[in-house]
């Protein structure tokens, strides 16, 4: 599916340095920063630097180098946060909301890493 990327979305502005962020990790192809409205004691967003709307777009069109970098960056953020299973925070949840049913608000791929408490069941029935 062809995706149209909106360069005015908030994460594009963060990547261009137009609005500030609390960076956790920056790599060649990825950026991780604290979510501005944390839903758990640990809530970090990891985004690719490339203009990808969602996971489908990224997995279909990103280069192998971008995909490897992003995958490893996500794990490194979990390690830095002490959130890997068995570490201090005792695990985490990764969420990538995509499209309408996924209730994605920002149209630039981002993975939420949530933890720091027991998060309850995966989704509400509402
Ligand atoms: P989603 O609903 O999956 O698209 O999530 C978008 C997330 O981006 C929400 O959790 C917001 O709190 C977060 N967010 C929006 N603006 C910013 C910002 N300027 N800095 C950090 N996080 C943000």
PDB file of C-alpha atoms and ligand atoms in Angstrom:
ATOM      1  CA  UNK A   1       0.000   0.000   0.000  1.00  0.00           C
ATOM      2  CA  UNK A   2       1.457   3.438  -0.843  1.00  0.00           C
ATOM      3  CA  UNK A   3       1.652   5.655   2.242  1.00  0.00           C
ATOM      4  CA  UNK A   4       1.755   9.418   2.254  1.00  0.00           C
ATOM      5  CA  UNK A   5       4.013  10.803   5.002  1.00  0.00           C
ATOM      6  CA  UNK A   6       3.034  14.073   6.675  1.00  0.00           C
ATOM      7  CA  UNK A   7       6.284  15.961   7.391  1.00  0.00           C
ATOM      8  CA  UNK A   8       4.421  18.249   9.816  1.00  0.00           C
ATOM      9  CA  UNK A   9       3.689  15.456  12.320  1.00  0.00           C
ATOM     10  CA  UNK A  10       5.088  16.009  15.809  1.00  0.00           C
ATOM     11  CA  UNK A  11       7.770  13.322  15.583  1.00  0.00           C
ATOM     12  CA  UNK A  12       9.056  14.737  12.298  1.00  0.00           C
ATOM     13  CA  UNK A  13       9.383  18.066  14.132  1.00  0.00           C
ATOM     14  CA  UNK A  14      11.288  16.349  16.949  1.00  0.00           C
ATOM     15  CA  UNK A  15      13.624  14.734  14.407  1.00  0.00           C
ATOM     16  CA  UNK A  16      14.285  18.138  12.808  1.00  0.00           C
ATOM     17  CA  UNK A  17      14.998  19.633  16.253  1.00  0.00           C
ATOM     18  CA  UNK A  18      12.025  22.002  15.994  1.00  0.00           C
ATOM     19  CA  UNK A  19      10.550  20.825  19.300  1.00  0.00           C
ATOM     20  CA  UNK A  20      12.456  19.435  22.271  1.00  0.00           C
ATOM     21  CA  UNK A  21      12.450  15.875  23.519  1.00  0.00           C
ATOM     22  CA  UNK A  22      13.939  13.960  26.432  1.00  0.00           C
ATOM     23  CA  UNK A  23      16.259  11.665  24.498  1.00  0.00           C
ATOM     24  CA  UNK A  24      17.035   8.220  25.874  1.00  0.00           C
ATOM     25  CA  UNK A  25      19.044   6.883  22.935  1.00  0.00           C
ATOM     26  CA  UNK A  26      20.047   8.054  19.481  1.00  0.00           C
ATOM     27  CA  UNK A  27      21.546   5.773  16.847  1.00  0.00           C
ATOM     28  CA  UNK A  28      22.239   6.201  13.133  1.00  0.00           C
ATOM     29  CA  UNK A  29      18.660   5.362  12.138  1.00  0.00           C
ATOM     30  CA  UNK A  30      16.614   5.574  15.349  1.00  0.00           C
ATOM     31  CA  UNK A  31      15.667   7.911  18.196  1.00  0.00           C
ATOM     32  CA  UNK A  32      14.175   7.044  21.589  1.00  0.00           C
ATOM     33  CA  UNK A  33      12.658   9.609  23.946  1.00  0.00           C
ATOM     34  CA  UNK A  34      10.294   9.820  26.900  1.00  0.00           C
ATOM     35  CA  UNK A  35       6.593  10.018  26.096  1.00  0.00           C
ATOM     36  CA  UNK A  36       5.199  13.428  27.016  1.00  0.00           C
ATOM     37  CA  UNK A  37       2.122  11.864  28.639  1.00  0.00           C
ATOM     38  CA  UNK A  38       3.414   8.726  30.344  1.00  0.00           C
ATOM     39  CA  UNK A  39       0.869   5.958  30.837  1.00  0.00           C
ATOM     40  CA  UNK A  40       3.155   4.005  33.190  1.00  0.00           C
ATOM     41  CA  UNK A  41       6.246   4.767  35.314  1.00  0.00           C
ATOM     42  CA  UNK A  42       8.313   3.751  32.293  1.00  0.00           C
ATOM     43  CA  UNK A  43       7.036   5.046  28.946  1.00  0.00           C
ATOM     44  CA  UNK A  44       9.532   5.539  26.162  1.00  0.00           C
ATOM     45  CA  UNK A  45       8.879   5.929  22.444  1.00  0.00           C
ATOM     46  CA  UNK A  46      11.285   4.568  19.843  1.00  0.00           C
ATOM     47  CA  UNK A  47      11.035   5.894  16.295  1.00  0.00           C
ATOM     48  CA  UNK A  48      12.958   5.318  13.100  1.00  0.00           C
ATOM     49  CA  UNK A  49      14.516   8.495  11.685  1.00  0.00           C
ATOM     50  CA  UNK A  50      13.168   7.691   8.235  1.00  0.00           C
ATOM     51  CA  UNK A  51       9.730   8.923   7.088  1.00  0.00           C
ATOM     52  CA  UNK A  52       7.645   5.835   7.794  1.00  0.00           C
ATOM     53  CA  UNK A  53       3.983   6.159   8.699  1.00  0.00           C
ATOM     54  CA  UNK A  54       3.533   2.844  10.479  1.00  0.00           C
ATOM     55  CA  UNK A  55       4.995  -0.612  10.924  1.00  0.00           C
ATOM     56  CA  UNK A  56       3.653  -1.894   7.609  1.00  0.00           C
ATOM     57  CA  UNK A  57       5.293   0.997   5.781  1.00  0.00           C
ATOM     58  CA  UNK A  58       8.591   0.479   7.623  1.00  0.00           C
ATOM     59  CA  UNK A  59       8.742  -3.311   7.268  1.00  0.00           C
ATOM     60  CA  UNK A  60       7.894  -3.041   3.557  1.00  0.00           C
ATOM     61  CA  UNK A  61      10.172  -0.185   2.531  1.00  0.00           C
ATOM     62  CA  UNK A  62      12.951   0.409   5.066  1.00  0.00           C
ATOM     63  CA  UNK A  63      16.455  -0.813   4.281  1.00  0.00           C
ATOM     64  CA  UNK A  64      17.937  -3.798   6.078  1.00  0.00           C
ATOM     65  CA  UNK A  65      20.283  -1.398   7.890  1.00  0.00           C
ATOM     66  CA  UNK A  66      17.354   0.674   9.181  1.00  0.00           C
ATOM     67  CA  UNK A  67      15.450  -2.408  10.307  1.00  0.00           C
ATOM     68  CA  UNK A  68      18.436  -3.892  12.130  1.00  0.00           C
ATOM     69  CA  UNK A  69      19.248  -0.540  13.759  1.00  0.00           C
ATOM     70  CA  UNK A  70      15.644  -0.003  14.887  1.00  0.00           C
ATOM     71  CA  UNK A  71      15.243  -3.532  16.226  1.00  0.00           C
ATOM     72  CA  UNK A  72      18.474  -3.296  18.209  1.00  0.00           C
ATOM     73  CA  UNK A  73      17.716   0.255  19.399  1.00  0.00           C
ATOM     74  CA  UNK A  74      14.423  -0.909  20.900  1.00  0.00           C
ATOM     75  CA  UNK A  75      16.195  -3.648  22.818  1.00  0.00           C
ATOM     76  CA  UNK A  76      18.958  -1.294  23.923  1.00  0.00           C
ATOM     77  CA  UNK A  77      16.358   1.114  25.320  1.00  0.00           C
ATOM     78  CA  UNK A  78      14.814  -1.742  27.314  1.00  0.00           C
ATOM     79  CA  UNK A  79      18.268  -2.662  28.584  1.00  0.00           C
ATOM     80  CA  UNK A  80      19.119   0.935  29.521  1.00  0.00           C
ATOM     81  CA  UNK A  81      15.781   1.269  31.341  1.00  0.00           C
ATOM     82  CA  UNK A  82      16.441  -1.939  33.280  1.00  0.00           C
ATOM     83  CA  UNK A  83      13.224  -3.301  31.840  1.00  0.00           C
ATOM     84  CA  UNK A  84      14.287  -6.547  30.242  1.00  0.00           C
ATOM     85  CA  UNK A  85      12.609  -9.558  31.850  1.00  0.00           C
ATOM     86  CA  UNK A  86      14.708 -10.447  34.892  1.00  0.00           C
ATOM     87  CA  UNK A  87      16.091  -6.907  35.223  1.00  0.00           C
ATOM     88  CA  UNK A  88      15.033  -4.422  37.892  1.00  0.00           C
ATOM     89  CA  UNK A  89      11.668  -3.433  36.406  1.00  0.00           C
ATOM     90  CA  UNK A  90      10.839  -7.045  35.591  1.00  0.00           C
ATOM     91  CA  UNK A  91       9.644  -6.779  32.014  1.00  0.00           C
ATOM     92  CA  UNK A  92       7.788  -4.419  29.729  1.00  0.00           C
ATOM     93  CA  UNK A  93       5.170  -4.190  27.005  1.00  0.00           C
ATOM     94  CA  UNK A  94       5.829  -3.011  23.462  1.00  0.00           C
ATOM     95  CA  UNK A  95       2.960  -1.433  21.546  1.00  0.00           C
ATOM     96  CA  UNK A  96       2.851  -0.132  17.984  1.00  0.00           C
ATOM     97  CA  UNK A  97      -0.565   1.431  17.373  1.00  0.00           C
ATOM     98  CA  UNK A  98      -1.243   1.400  13.646  1.00  0.00           C
ATOM     99  CA  UNK A  99      -4.046   2.993  11.702  1.00  0.00           C
ATOM    100  CA  UNK A 100      -7.606   3.657  12.731  1.00  0.00           C
ATOM    101  CA  UNK A 101      -8.396   0.446  14.620  1.00  0.00           C
ATOM    102  CA  UNK A 102      -5.074   0.719  16.427  1.00  0.00           C
ATOM    103  CA  UNK A 103      -5.938   4.327  17.390  1.00  0.00           C
ATOM    104  CA  UNK A 104      -2.652   5.727  16.093  1.00  0.00           C
ATOM    105  CA  UNK A 105      -2.477   9.459  16.788  1.00  0.00           C
ATOM    106  CA  UNK A 106       0.942  10.404  15.419  1.00  0.00           C
ATOM    107  CA  UNK A 107       1.493   9.266  11.807  1.00  0.00           C
ATOM    108  CA  UNK A 108       5.176   8.391  12.196  1.00  0.00           C
ATOM    109  CA  UNK A 109       6.011   4.826  13.269  1.00  0.00           C
ATOM    110  CA  UNK A 110       6.659   4.623  16.989  1.00  0.00           C
ATOM    111  CA  UNK A 111       6.910   1.760  19.407  1.00  0.00           C
ATOM    112  CA  UNK A 112       5.816   2.431  22.964  1.00  0.00           C
ATOM    113  CA  UNK A 113       7.862   0.705  25.658  1.00  0.00           C
ATOM    114  CA  UNK A 114       5.829   0.593  28.836  1.00  0.00           C
ATOM    115  CA  UNK A 115       6.764  -0.819  32.206  1.00  0.00           C
ATOM    116  CA  UNK A 116       7.652  -0.056  35.788  1.00  0.00           C
ATOM    117  CA  UNK A 117       4.481  -1.668  37.086  1.00  0.00           C
ATOM    118  CA  UNK A 118       2.268  -4.638  36.304  1.00  0.00           C
ATOM    119  CA  UNK A 119       0.366  -3.408  33.270  1.00  0.00           C
ATOM    120  CA  UNK A 120      -2.781  -5.483  33.455  1.00  0.00           C
ATOM    121  CA  UNK A 121      -4.471  -7.204  30.547  1.00  0.00           C
ATOM    122  CA  UNK A 122      -3.521  -6.378  27.006  1.00  0.00           C
ATOM    123  CA  UNK A 123      -6.586  -4.482  25.793  1.00  0.00           C
ATOM    124  CA  UNK A 124      -9.883  -3.311  27.179  1.00  0.00           C
ATOM    125  CA  UNK A 125     -13.079  -4.743  25.708  1.00  0.00           C
ATOM    126  CA  UNK A 126     -14.451  -1.273  24.926  1.00  0.00           C
TER     127      UNK A 126
HETATM  128  P1  LIG B   1      -0.180   6.902  19.454  1.00  0.00           P
HETATM  129  O1  LIG B   1      -1.566   7.064  19.992  1.00  0.00           O
HETATM  130  O2  LIG B   1       0.291   5.462  19.475  1.00  0.00           O
HETATM  131  O3  LIG B   1       0.003   7.557  18.110  1.00  0.00           O
HETATM  132  O4  LIG B   1       0.772   7.609  20.503  1.00  0.00           O
HETATM  133  C1  LIG B   1       1.285   8.893  20.347  1.00  0.00           C
HETATM  134  C2  LIG B   1       2.074   9.196  21.605  1.00  0.00           C
HETATM  135  O5  LIG B   1       2.893  10.312  21.364  1.00  0.00           O
HETATM  136  C3  LIG B   1       1.228   9.501  22.827  1.00  0.00           C
HETATM  137  O6  LIG B   1       1.525   8.562  23.870  1.00  0.00           O
HETATM  138  C4  LIG B   1       1.647  10.925  23.198  1.00  0.00           C
HETATM  139  O7  LIG B   1       1.689  11.144  24.592  1.00  0.00           O
HETATM  140  C5  LIG B   1       3.012  11.017  22.565  1.00  0.00           C
HETATM  141  N1  LIG B   1       3.458  12.361  22.227  1.00  0.00           N
HETATM  142  C6  LIG B   1       2.791  13.312  21.542  1.00  0.00           C
HETATM  143  N2  LIG B   1       3.535  14.419  21.421  1.00  0.00           N
HETATM  144  C7  LIG B   1       4.726  14.160  22.031  1.00  0.00           C
HETATM  145  C8  LIG B   1       5.925  14.896  22.243  1.00  0.00           C
HETATM  146  N3  LIG B   1       6.067  16.157  21.812  1.00  0.00           N
HETATM  147  N4  LIG B   1       6.940  14.310  22.933  1.00  0.00           N
HETATM  148  C9  LIG B   1       6.807  13.053  23.383  1.00  0.00           C
HETATM  149  N5  LIG B   1       5.711  12.291  23.204  1.00  0.00           N
HETATM  150  C10 LIG B   1       4.678  12.836  22.548  1.00  0.00           C
END
